mmCIF file of C-alpha atoms in Angstrom:
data_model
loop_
_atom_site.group_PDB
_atom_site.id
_atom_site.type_symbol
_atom_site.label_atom_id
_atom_site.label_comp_id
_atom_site.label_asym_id
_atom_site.label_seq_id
_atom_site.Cartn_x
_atom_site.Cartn_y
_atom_site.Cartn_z
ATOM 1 C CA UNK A 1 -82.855 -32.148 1.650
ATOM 2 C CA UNK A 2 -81.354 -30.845 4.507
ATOM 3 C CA UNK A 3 -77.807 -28.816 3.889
ATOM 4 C CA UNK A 4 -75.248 -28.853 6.659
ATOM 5 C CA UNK A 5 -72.153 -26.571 6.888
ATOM 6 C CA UNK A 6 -68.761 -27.761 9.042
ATOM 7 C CA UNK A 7 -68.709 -26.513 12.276
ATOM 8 C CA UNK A 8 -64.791 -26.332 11.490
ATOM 9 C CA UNK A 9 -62.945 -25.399 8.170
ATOM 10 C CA UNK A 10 -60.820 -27.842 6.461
ATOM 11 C CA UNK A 11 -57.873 -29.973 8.486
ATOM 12 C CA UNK A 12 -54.717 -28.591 7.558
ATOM 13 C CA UNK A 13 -52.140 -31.109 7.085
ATOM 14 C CA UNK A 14 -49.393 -30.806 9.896
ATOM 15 C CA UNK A 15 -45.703 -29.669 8.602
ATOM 16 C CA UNK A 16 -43.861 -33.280 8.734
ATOM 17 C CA UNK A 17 -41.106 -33.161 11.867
ATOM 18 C CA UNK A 18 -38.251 -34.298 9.364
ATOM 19 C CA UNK A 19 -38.820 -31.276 7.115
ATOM 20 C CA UNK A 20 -38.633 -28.884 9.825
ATOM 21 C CA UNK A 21 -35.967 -29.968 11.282
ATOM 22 C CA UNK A 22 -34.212 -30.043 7.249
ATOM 23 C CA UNK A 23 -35.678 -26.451 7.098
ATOM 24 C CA UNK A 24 -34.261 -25.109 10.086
ATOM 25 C CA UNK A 25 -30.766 -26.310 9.835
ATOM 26 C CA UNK A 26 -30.851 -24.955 6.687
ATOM 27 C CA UNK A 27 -31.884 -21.490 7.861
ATOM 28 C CA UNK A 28 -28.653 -22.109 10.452
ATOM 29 C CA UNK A 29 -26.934 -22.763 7.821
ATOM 30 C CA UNK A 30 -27.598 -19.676 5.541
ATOM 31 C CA UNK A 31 -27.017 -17.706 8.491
ATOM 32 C CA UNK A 32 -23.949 -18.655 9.152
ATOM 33 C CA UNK A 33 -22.780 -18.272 5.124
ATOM 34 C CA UNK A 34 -24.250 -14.559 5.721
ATOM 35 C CA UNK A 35 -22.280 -13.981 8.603
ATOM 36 C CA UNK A 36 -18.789 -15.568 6.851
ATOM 37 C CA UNK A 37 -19.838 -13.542 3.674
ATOM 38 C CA UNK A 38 -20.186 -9.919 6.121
ATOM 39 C CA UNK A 39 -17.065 -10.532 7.888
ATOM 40 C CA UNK A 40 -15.097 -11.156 4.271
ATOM 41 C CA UNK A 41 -16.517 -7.642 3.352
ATOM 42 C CA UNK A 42 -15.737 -5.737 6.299
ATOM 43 C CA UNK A 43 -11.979 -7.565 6.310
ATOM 44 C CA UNK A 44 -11.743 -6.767 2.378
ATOM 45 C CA UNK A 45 -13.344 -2.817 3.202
ATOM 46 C CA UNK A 46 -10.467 -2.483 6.047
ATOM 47 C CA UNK A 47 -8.021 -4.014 3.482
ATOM 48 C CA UNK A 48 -9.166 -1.051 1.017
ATOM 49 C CA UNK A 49 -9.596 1.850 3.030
ATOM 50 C CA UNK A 50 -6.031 1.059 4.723
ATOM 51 C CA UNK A 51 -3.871 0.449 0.782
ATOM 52 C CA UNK A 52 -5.746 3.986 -0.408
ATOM 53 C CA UNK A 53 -4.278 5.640 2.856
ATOM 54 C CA UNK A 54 -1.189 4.496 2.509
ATOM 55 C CA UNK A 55 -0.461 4.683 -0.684
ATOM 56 C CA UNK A 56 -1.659 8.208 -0.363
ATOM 57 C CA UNK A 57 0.799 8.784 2.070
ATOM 58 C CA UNK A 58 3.489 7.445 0.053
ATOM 59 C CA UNK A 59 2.578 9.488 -2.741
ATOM 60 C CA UNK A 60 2.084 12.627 -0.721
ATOM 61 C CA UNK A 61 5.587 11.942 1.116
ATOM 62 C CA UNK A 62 7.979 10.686 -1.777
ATOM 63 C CA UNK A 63 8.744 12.944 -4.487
ATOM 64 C CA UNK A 64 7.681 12.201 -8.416
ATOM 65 C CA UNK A 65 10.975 11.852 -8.754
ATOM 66 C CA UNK A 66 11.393 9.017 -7.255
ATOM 67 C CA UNK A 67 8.186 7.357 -8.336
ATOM 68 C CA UNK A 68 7.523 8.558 -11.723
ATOM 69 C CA UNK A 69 8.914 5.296 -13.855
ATOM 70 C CA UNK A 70 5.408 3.820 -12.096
ATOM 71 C CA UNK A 71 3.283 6.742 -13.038
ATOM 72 C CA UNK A 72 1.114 6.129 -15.982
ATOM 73 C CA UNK A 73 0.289 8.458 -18.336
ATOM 74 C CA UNK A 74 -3.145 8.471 -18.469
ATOM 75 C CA UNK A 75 -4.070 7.010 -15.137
ATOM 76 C CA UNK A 76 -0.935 8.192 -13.123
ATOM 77 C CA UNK A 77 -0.832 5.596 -10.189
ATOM 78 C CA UNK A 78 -4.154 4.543 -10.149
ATOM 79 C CA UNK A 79 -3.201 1.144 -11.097
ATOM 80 C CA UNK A 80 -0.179 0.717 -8.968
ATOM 81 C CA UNK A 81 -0.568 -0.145 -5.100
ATOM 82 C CA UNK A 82 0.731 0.839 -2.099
ATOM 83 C CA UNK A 83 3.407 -2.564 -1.865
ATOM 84 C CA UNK A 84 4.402 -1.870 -5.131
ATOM 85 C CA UNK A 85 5.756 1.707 -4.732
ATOM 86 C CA UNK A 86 7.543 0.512 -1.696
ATOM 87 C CA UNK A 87 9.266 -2.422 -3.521
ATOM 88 C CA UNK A 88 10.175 -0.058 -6.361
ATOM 89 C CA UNK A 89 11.623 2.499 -3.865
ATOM 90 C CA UNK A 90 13.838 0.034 -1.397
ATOM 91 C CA UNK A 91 15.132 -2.034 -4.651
ATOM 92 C CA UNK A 92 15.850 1.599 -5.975
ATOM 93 C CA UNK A 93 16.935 3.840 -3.530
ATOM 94 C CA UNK A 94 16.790 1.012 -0.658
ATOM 95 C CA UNK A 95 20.733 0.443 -0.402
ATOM 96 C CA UNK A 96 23.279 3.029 -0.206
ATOM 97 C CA UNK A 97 26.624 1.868 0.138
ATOM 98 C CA UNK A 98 29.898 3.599 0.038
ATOM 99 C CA UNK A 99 30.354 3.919 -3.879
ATOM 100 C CA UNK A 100 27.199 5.918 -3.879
ATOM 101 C CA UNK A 101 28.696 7.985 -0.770
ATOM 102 C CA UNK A 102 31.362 8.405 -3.447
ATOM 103 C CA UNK A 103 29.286 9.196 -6.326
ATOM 104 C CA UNK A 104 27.526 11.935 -4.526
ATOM 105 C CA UNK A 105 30.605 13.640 -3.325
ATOM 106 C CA UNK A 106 31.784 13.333 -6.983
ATOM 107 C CA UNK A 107 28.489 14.947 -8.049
ATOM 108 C CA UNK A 108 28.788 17.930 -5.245
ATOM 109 C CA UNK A 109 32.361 18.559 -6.129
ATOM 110 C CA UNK A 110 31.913 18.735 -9.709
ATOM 111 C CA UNK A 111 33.138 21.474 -12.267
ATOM 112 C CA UNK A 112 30.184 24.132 -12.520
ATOM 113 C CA UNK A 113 29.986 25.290 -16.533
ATOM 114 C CA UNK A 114 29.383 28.519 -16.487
ATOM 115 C CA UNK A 115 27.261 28.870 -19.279
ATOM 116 C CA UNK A 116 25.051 27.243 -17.680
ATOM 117 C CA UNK A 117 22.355 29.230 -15.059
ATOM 118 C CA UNK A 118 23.543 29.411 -11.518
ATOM 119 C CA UNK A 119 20.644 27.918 -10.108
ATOM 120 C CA UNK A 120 21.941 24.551 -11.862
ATOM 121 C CA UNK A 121 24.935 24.925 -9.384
ATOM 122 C CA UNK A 122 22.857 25.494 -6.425
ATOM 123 C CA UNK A 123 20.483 22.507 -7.426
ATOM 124 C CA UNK A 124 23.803 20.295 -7.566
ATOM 125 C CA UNK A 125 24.953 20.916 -4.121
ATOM 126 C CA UNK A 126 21.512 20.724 -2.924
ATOM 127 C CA UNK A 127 20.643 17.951 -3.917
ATOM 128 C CA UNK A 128 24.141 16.584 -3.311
ATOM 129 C CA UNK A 129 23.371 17.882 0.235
ATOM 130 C CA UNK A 130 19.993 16.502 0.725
ATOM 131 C CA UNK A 131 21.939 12.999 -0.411
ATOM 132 C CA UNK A 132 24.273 13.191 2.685
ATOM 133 C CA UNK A 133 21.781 14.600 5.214
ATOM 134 C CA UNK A 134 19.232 11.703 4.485
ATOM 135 C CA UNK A 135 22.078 8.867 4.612
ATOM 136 C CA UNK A 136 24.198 10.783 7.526
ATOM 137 C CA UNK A 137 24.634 7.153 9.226
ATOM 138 C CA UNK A 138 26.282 5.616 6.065
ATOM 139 C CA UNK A 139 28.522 8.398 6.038
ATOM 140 C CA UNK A 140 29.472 8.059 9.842
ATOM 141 C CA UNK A 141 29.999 4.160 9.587
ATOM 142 C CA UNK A 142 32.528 5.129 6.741
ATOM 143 C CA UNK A 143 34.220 7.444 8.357
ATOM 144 C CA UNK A 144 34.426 5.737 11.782
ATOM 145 C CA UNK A 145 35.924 2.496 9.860
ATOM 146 C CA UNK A 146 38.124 4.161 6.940
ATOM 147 C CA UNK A 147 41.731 4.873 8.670
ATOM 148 C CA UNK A 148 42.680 8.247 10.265
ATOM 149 C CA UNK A 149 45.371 10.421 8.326
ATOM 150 C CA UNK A 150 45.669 12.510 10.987
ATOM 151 C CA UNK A 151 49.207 12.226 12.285
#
């Protein structure tokens, strides 16, 4: 008996046309979905990086005192973000009209007790000061549109 080998190793069956075709628009497909998925991260890493700054910036500008009913005690404002704080300050501290105008000069002039430390006094009017400097065009429209006693 004579043996004979193939000249040539086994056919390989050709990849049907349809399939590649299916394959490839798939492969479009996840590409795209890739690309949509990267630019969600980037936008959502922009998103982050610019509420941390900001709210940094609020925090670093702002005094406690005018933030603190936010702070937690344990976790301070780690939970609170950047559009909060500024909706807690303008429906706060946003509007000053002329009864707070008022309400500050009532606080500046009021009767020092001297038992108490001096520095309380100075605090008052500083603060009372501060008031008036930071609102100084409230305090001009009042005066410009309340009546001149000067005779």
């Amino acid at each position: 008996m004579h043996c004979s080998t193939p000249k040539h190793g086994p056919i390989q069956p050709t990849q049907d046309r349809h399939q590649s075709m299916a394959q490839h628009q798939q492969r479009l497909k996840l590409q795209k979905l890739t690309s949509s998925l990267q630019q969600t991260k980037n936008t959502f890493l922009i998103f982050r990086g610019t509420e941390t700054a900001l709210k940094k910036q609020l925090l670093e500008t702002v005094s406690d005192t005018f933030t603190k009913t936010l702070k937690h005690k344990m976790y301070g404002y780690a939970q609170v973000t950047a559009r909060e704080i500024l909706a807690h300050l303008d429906a706060a501290y946003g509007t000053v009209d002329a009864d707070d105008i008022k309400d500050n000069e009532k606080r500046m002039n009021a009767t020092w007790n001297p038992s108490q430390p001096i520095k309380d006094l100075y605090n008052q009017v500083k603060d009372a000061q501060k008031f008036a400097a930071d609102h100084d065009d409230i305090s001009e429209k009042k005066e410009q549109s309340a009546p001149s006693s000067r005779t």
